[in-house]
Coordinates of C-alpha atoms in Angstrom, one line a residue:
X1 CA 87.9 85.0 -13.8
X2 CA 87.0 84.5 -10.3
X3 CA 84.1 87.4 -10.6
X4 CA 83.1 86.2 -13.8
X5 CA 82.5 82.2 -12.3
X6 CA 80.7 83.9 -9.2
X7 CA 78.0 85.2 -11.8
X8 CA 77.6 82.4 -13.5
X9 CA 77.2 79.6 -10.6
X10 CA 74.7 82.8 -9.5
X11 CA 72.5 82.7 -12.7
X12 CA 72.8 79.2 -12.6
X13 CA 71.1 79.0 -9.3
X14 CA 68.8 80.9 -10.3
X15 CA 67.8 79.1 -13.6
X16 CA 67.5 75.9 -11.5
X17 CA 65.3 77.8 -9.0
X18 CA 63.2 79.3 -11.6
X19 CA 62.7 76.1 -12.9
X20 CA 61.7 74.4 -9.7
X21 CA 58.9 76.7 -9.2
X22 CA 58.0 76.1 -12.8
X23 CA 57.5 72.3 -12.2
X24 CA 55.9 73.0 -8.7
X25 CA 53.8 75.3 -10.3
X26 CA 52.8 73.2 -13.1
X27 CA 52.2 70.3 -11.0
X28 CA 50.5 72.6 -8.8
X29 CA 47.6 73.5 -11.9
X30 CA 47.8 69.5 -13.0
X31 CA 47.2 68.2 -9.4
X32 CA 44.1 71.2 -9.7
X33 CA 42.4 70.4 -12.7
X34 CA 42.7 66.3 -11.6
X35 CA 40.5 67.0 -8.8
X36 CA 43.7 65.7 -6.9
X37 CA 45.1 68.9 -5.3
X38 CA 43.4 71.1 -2.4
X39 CA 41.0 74.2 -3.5
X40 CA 42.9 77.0 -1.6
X41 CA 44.1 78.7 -4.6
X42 CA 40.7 79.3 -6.3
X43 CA 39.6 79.7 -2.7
X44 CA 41.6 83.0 -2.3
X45 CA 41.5 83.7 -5.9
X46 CA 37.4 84.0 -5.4
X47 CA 37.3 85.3 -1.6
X48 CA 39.7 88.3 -3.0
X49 CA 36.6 88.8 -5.9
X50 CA 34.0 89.3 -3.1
X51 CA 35.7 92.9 -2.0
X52 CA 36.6 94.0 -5.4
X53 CA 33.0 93.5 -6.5
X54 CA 31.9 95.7 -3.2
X55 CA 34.5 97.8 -4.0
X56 CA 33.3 98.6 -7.6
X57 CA 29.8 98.7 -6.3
X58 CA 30.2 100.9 -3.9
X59 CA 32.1 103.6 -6.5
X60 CA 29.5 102.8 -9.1
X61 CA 26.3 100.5 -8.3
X62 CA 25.5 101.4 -11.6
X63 CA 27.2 99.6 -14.1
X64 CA 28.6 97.5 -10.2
X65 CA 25.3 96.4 -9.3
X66 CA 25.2 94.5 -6.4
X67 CA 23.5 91.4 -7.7
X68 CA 27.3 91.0 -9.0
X69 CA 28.0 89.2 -6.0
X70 CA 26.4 85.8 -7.6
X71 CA 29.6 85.6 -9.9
X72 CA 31.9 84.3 -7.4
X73 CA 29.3 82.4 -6.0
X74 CA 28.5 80.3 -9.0
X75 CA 32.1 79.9 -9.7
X76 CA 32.5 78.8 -5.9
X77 CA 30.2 76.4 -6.5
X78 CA 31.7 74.2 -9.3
X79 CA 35.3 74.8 -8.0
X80 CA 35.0 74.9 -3.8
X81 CA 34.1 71.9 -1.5
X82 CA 30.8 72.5 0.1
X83 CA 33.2 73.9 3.7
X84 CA 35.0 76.2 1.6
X85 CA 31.9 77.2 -0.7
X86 CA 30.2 78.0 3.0
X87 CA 32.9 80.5 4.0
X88 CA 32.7 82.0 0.6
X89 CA 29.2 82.7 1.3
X90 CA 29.6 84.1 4.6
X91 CA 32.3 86.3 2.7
X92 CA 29.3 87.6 0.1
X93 CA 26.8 88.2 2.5
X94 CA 29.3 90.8 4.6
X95 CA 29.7 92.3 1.2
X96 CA 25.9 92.6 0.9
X97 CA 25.6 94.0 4.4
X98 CA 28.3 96.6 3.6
X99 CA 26.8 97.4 0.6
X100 CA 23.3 97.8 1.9
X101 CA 24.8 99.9 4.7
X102 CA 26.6 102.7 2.8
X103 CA 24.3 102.6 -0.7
X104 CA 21.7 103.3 1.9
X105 CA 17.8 101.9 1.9
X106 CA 16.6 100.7 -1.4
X107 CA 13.7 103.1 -0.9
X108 CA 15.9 105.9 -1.9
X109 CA 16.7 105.1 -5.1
X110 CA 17.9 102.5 -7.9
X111 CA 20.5 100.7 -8.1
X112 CA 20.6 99.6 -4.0
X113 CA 20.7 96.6 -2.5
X114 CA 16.8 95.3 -3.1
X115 CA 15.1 92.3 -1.1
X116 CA 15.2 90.8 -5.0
X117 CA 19.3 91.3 -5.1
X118 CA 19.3 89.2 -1.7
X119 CA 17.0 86.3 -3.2
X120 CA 18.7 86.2 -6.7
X121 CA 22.2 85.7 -4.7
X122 CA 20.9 83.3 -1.8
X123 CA 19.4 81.7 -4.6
X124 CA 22.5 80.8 -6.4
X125 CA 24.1 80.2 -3.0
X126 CA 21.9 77.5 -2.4
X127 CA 22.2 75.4 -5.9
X128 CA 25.8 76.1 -5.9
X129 CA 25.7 74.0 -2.5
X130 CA 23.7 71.3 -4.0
X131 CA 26.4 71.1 -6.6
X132 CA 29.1 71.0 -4.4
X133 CA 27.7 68.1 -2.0
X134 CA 26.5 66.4 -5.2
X135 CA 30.1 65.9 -6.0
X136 CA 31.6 65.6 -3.0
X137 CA 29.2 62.9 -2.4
X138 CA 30.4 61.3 -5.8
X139 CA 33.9 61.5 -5.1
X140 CA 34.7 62.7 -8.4
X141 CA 35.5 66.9 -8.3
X142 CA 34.2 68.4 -11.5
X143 CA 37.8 69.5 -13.2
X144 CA 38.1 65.9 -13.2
X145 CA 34.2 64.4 -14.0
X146 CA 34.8 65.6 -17.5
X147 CA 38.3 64.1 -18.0
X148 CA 37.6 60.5 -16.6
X149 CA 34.3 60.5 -18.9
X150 CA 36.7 61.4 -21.7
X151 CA 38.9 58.5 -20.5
X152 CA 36.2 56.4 -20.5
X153 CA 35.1 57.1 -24.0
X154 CA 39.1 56.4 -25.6
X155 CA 38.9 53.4 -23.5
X156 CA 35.8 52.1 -25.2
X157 CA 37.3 52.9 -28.7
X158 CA 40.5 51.8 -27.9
X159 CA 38.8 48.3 -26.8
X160 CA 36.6 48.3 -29.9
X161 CA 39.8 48.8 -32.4
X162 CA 40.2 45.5 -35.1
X163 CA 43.3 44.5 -35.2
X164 CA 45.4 44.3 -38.5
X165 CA 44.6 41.3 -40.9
X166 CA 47.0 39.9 -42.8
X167 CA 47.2 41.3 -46.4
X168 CA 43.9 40.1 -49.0
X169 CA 41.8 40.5 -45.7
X170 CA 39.7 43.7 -45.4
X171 CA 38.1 44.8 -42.1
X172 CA 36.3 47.9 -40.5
X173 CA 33.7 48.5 -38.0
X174 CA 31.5 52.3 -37.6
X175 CA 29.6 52.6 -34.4
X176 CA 26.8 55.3 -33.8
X177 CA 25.3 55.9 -30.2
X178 CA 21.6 57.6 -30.1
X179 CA 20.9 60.7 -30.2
X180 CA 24.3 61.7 -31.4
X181 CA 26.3 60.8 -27.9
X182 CA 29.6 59.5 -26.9
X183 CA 28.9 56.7 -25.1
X184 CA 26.6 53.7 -26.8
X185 CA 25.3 50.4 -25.7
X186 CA 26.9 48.7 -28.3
X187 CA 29.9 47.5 -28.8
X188 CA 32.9 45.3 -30.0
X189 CA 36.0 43.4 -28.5
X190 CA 38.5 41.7 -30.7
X191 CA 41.7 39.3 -30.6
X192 CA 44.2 37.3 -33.3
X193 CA 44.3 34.2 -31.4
X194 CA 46.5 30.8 -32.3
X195 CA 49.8 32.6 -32.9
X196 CA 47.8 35.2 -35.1
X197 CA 46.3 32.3 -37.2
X198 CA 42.5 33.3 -36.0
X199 CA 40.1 36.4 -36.0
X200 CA 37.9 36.6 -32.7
X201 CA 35.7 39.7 -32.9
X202 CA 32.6 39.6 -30.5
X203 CA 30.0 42.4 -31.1
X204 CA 27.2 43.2 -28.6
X205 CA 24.3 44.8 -27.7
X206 CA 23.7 45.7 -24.1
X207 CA 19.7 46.3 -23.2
X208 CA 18.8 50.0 -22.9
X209 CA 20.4 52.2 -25.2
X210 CA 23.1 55.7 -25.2
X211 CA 24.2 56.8 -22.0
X212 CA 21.6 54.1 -20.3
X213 CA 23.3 51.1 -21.1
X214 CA 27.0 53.0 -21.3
X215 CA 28.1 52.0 -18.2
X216 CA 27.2 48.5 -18.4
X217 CA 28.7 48.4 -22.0
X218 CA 32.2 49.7 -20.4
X219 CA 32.2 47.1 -17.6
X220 CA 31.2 43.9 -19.8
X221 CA 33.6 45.0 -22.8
X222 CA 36.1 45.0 -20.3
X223 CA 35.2 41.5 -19.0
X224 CA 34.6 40.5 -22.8
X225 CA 37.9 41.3 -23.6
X226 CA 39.5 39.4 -20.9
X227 CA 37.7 36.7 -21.6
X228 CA 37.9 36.4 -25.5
X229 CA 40.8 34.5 -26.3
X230 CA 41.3 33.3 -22.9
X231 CA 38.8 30.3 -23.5
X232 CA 38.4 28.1 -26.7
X233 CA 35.9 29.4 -28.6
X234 CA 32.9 27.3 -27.7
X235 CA 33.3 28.6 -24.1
X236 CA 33.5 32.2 -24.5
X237 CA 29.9 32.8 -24.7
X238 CA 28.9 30.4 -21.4
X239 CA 31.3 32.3 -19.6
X240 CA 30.3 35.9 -20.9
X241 CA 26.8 34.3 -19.9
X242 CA 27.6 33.4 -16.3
X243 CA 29.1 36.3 -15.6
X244 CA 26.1 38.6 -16.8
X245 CA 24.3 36.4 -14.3
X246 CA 26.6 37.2 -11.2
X247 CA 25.8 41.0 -11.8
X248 CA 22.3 40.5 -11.0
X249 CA 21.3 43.8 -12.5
X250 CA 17.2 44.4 -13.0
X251 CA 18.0 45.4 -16.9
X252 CA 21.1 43.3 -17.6
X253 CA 20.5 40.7 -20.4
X254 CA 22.2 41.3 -23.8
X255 CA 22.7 39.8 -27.2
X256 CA 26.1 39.2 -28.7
X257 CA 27.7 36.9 -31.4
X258 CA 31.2 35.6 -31.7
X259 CA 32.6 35.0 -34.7
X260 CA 35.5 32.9 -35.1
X261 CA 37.4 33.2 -38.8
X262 CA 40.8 30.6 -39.8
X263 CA 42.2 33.6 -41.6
X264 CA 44.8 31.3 -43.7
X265 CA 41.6 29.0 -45.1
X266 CA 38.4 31.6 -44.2
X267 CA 36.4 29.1 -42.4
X268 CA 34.7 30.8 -39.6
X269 CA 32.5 30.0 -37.4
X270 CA 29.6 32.3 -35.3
X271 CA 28.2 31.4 -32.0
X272 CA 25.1 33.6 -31.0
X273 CA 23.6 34.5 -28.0
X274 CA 20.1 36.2 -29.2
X275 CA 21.8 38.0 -31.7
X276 CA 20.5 39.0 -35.4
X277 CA 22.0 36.6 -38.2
X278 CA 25.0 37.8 -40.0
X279 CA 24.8 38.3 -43.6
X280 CA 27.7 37.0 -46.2
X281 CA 27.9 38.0 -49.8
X282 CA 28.9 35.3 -51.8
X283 CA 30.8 36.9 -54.8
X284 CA 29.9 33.9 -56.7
X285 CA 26.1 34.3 -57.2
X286 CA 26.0 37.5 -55.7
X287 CA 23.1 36.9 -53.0
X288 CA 23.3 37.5 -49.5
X289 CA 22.8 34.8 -46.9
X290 CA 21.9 34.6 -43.6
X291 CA 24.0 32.9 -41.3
X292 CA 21.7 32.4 -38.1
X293 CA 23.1 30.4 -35.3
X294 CA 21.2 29.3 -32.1
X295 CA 21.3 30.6 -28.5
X296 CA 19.7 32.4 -26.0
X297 CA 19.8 35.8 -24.8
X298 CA 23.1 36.4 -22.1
X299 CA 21.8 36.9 -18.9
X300 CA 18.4 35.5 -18.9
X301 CA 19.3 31.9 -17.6
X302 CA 22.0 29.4 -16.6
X303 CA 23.2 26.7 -18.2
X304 CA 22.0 27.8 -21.7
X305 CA 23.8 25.9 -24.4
X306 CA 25.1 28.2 -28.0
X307 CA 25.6 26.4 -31.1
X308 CA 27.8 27.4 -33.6
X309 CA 26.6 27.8 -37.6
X310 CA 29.8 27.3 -39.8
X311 CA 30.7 28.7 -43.2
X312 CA 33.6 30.1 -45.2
X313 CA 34.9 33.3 -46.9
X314 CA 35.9 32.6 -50.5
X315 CA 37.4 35.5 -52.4
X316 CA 35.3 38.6 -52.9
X317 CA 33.4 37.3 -50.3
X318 CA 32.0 39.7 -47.4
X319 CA 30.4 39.3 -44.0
X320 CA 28.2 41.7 -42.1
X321 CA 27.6 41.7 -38.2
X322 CA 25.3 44.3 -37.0
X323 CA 22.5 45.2 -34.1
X324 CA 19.5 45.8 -34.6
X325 CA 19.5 49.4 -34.4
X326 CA 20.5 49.6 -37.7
X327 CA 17.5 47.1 -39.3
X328 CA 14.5 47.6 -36.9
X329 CA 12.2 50.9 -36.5
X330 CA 8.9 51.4 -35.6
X331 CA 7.7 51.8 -38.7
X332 CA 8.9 48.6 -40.0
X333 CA 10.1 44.9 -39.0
X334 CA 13.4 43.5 -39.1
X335 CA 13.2 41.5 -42.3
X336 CA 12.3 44.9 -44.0
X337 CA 15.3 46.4 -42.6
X338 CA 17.7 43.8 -43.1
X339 CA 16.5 44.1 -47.1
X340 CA 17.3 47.7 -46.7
X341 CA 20.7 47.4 -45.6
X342 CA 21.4 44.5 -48.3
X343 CA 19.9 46.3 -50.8
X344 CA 21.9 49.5 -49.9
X345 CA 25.2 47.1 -49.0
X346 CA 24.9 45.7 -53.7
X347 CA 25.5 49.3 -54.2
X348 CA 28.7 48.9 -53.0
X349 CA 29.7 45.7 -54.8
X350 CA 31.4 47.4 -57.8
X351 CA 33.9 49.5 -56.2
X352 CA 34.0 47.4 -52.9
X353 CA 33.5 47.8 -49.6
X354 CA 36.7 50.0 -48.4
X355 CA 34.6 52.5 -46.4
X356 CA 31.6 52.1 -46.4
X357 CA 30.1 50.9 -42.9
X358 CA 30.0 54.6 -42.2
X359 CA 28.0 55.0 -45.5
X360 CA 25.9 52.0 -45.3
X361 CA 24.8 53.4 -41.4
X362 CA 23.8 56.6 -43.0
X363 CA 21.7 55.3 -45.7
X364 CA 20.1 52.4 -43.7
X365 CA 19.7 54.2 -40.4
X366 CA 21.0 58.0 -39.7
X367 CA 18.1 59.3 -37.9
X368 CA 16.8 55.9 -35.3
X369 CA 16.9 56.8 -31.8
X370 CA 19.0 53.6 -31.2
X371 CA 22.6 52.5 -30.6
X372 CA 24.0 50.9 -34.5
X373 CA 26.7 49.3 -35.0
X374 CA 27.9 47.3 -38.3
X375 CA 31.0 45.8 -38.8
X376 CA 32.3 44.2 -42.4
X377 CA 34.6 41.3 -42.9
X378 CA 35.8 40.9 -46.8
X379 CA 38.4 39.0 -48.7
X380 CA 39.2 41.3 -51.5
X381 CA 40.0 39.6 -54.9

């Protein structure tokens, strides 16, 4: 009994030692990949490559040639800080020395150490430098430039997500950067407000467009979304005004416009800043109408004054917000676009408009070099 306890508190140890280097180890590659953690490991890991490719070079320069020597060098230079990266290079050029020495003069014969092999790797050398101070002036380590851009991208989705309406209420929103991208100038921000009583969806269009404006989308959806619902609704847009002032950026106005729907009645109100009408269908006569309400661009000056345009959503009614990405090209003006998408958008009126903003961007405007983004209201019958 006593032997067989002593065996198992001993393979118990061990377990909980394996496991502890398990975590370590784990947290080890996490802290890594973060951009947290030091470099050492692919340090040594890429200092250890140097002699193995002398080594093979030496036994067969061949199918080893010494131009090899750029491999751990380009690796070096997206994984190393620029002081480890420089003792990785003083670590390549002994091997080149070396190599020279005992292969003998490239006169001789092929597969020697030319003046070409030297250039090719001092080449590499040198741009994986420019990398490394690139980023270690940035602050952000590639292993982790990738993630946080990823981060930022579910952030912006996340932020532009509609909330549930309450059942005989439809709602869905498609977004489309240019030239195919993940990050877009446009952008939306929504709240149920008054206990869940009121829809507040703000849609906007930053000035530049893609990866441009992306940046200042992120911040001022951020601020958007603080503010909406924070201030009564004839004071959102002021606010989202004076702070686009305060940035004082040379390319920082934007349009936007703020609708406000009572989902238990749905009367709504829009307040626009700039912004291109909204369109509603009124399932009664079947026309679209343009519900254009007056203010100035955000950003442009202070004090500026936004008043609203009211309506309501019977049933079978719809409303469309959207930028102008998806109505205006260069080969045509905004009222021919805007009878493009309505046109496209009575299509749709028989079997309704469950999923079809994605649709109604791809028929309207697939191939514009512009951020589009449309989002649909409707009150089902």
């Amino acid at each position: 009994m006593g032997h067989r306890a002593g065996v198992n508190t001993y393979a118990a140890r061990t377990r909980r030692r394996a496991r502890r280097a398990r975590i370590a180890l784990r947290k080890s590659g996490v802290d890594y990949f973060r951009g947290d953690g030091s470099d050492w490991l692919a340090f040594a890991g890429l200092l250890l490559m140097i002699p193995a490719i002398a080594f093979g070079t030496l036994l067969d320069p061949v199918w080893c040639a010494p131009a090899a020597l750029v491999l751990p060098i380009v690796a070096g230079g997206l994984l190393l800080r620029p002081a480890s990266l420089l003792g990785l290079y003083a670590a390549a050029a002994g091997a080149l020395i070396v190599e020279s020495v005992v292969l003998g003069p490239y006169t001789q014969g092929p597969a020697r150490v030319t003046p070409g092999t030297v250039l090719v790797v001092a080449a590499c050398g040198l741009f994986g430098l420019l990398i490394a101070q690139f980023r270690a002036r940035v602050g952000v380590p590639w292993r982790r430039g990738g993630t946080m851009l990823f981060d930022l991208r579910e952030r912006i989705r996340v932020q532009s997500a509609l909330p549930r309406l309450p059942q005989g209420w439809h709602r869905e929103m498609a977004l489309r950067p240019a030239g195919g991208q993940s990050f877009s100038g446009d952008f939306v921000v929504a709240a149920r407000t008054h206990g869940g009583r009121t829809l507040e969806v703000v849609l906007t269009d930053v000035s530049g467009k893609g990866m441009d404006a992306a940046s200042r989308s992120l911040l001022l959806s951020g601020a958007f979304g603080g503010l909406l619902g924070s201030l009564p609704p004839d004071g959102f847009l002021p606010a989202a005004n004076g702070y686009l002032l305060r940035q004082n950026w040379d390319e920082g106005f934007a349009t936007s416009i703020h609708l406000v729907l009572d989902l238990d009645s749905g009367d709504y109100e829009l307040f626009s800043a700039g912004h291109l009408p909204a369109l509603q269908l009124h399932a009664g006569s079947g026309r679209w109408e343009e519900k254009a309400a007056e203010g100035p661009l955000l950003g442009v000056y202070d004090g500026a004054e936004f008043h609203p345009v009211k309506g309501s959503l019977h049933p079978g009614d719809v409303l469309m917000l959207f930028t102008d990405g998806l109505v205006e090209a260069a080969d045509r003006d905004i009222a021919e676009g805007i009878d493009r998408l309505t046109g496209e958008a009575d299509r749709c009126v028989a079997d309704g408009f469950e999923g079809v903003a994605w649709h109604l961007i791809e028929a309207v405007a697939k191939d514009v070099n512009d951020d589009r983004a449309l989002l649909l209201i409707s009150r089902p019958v």
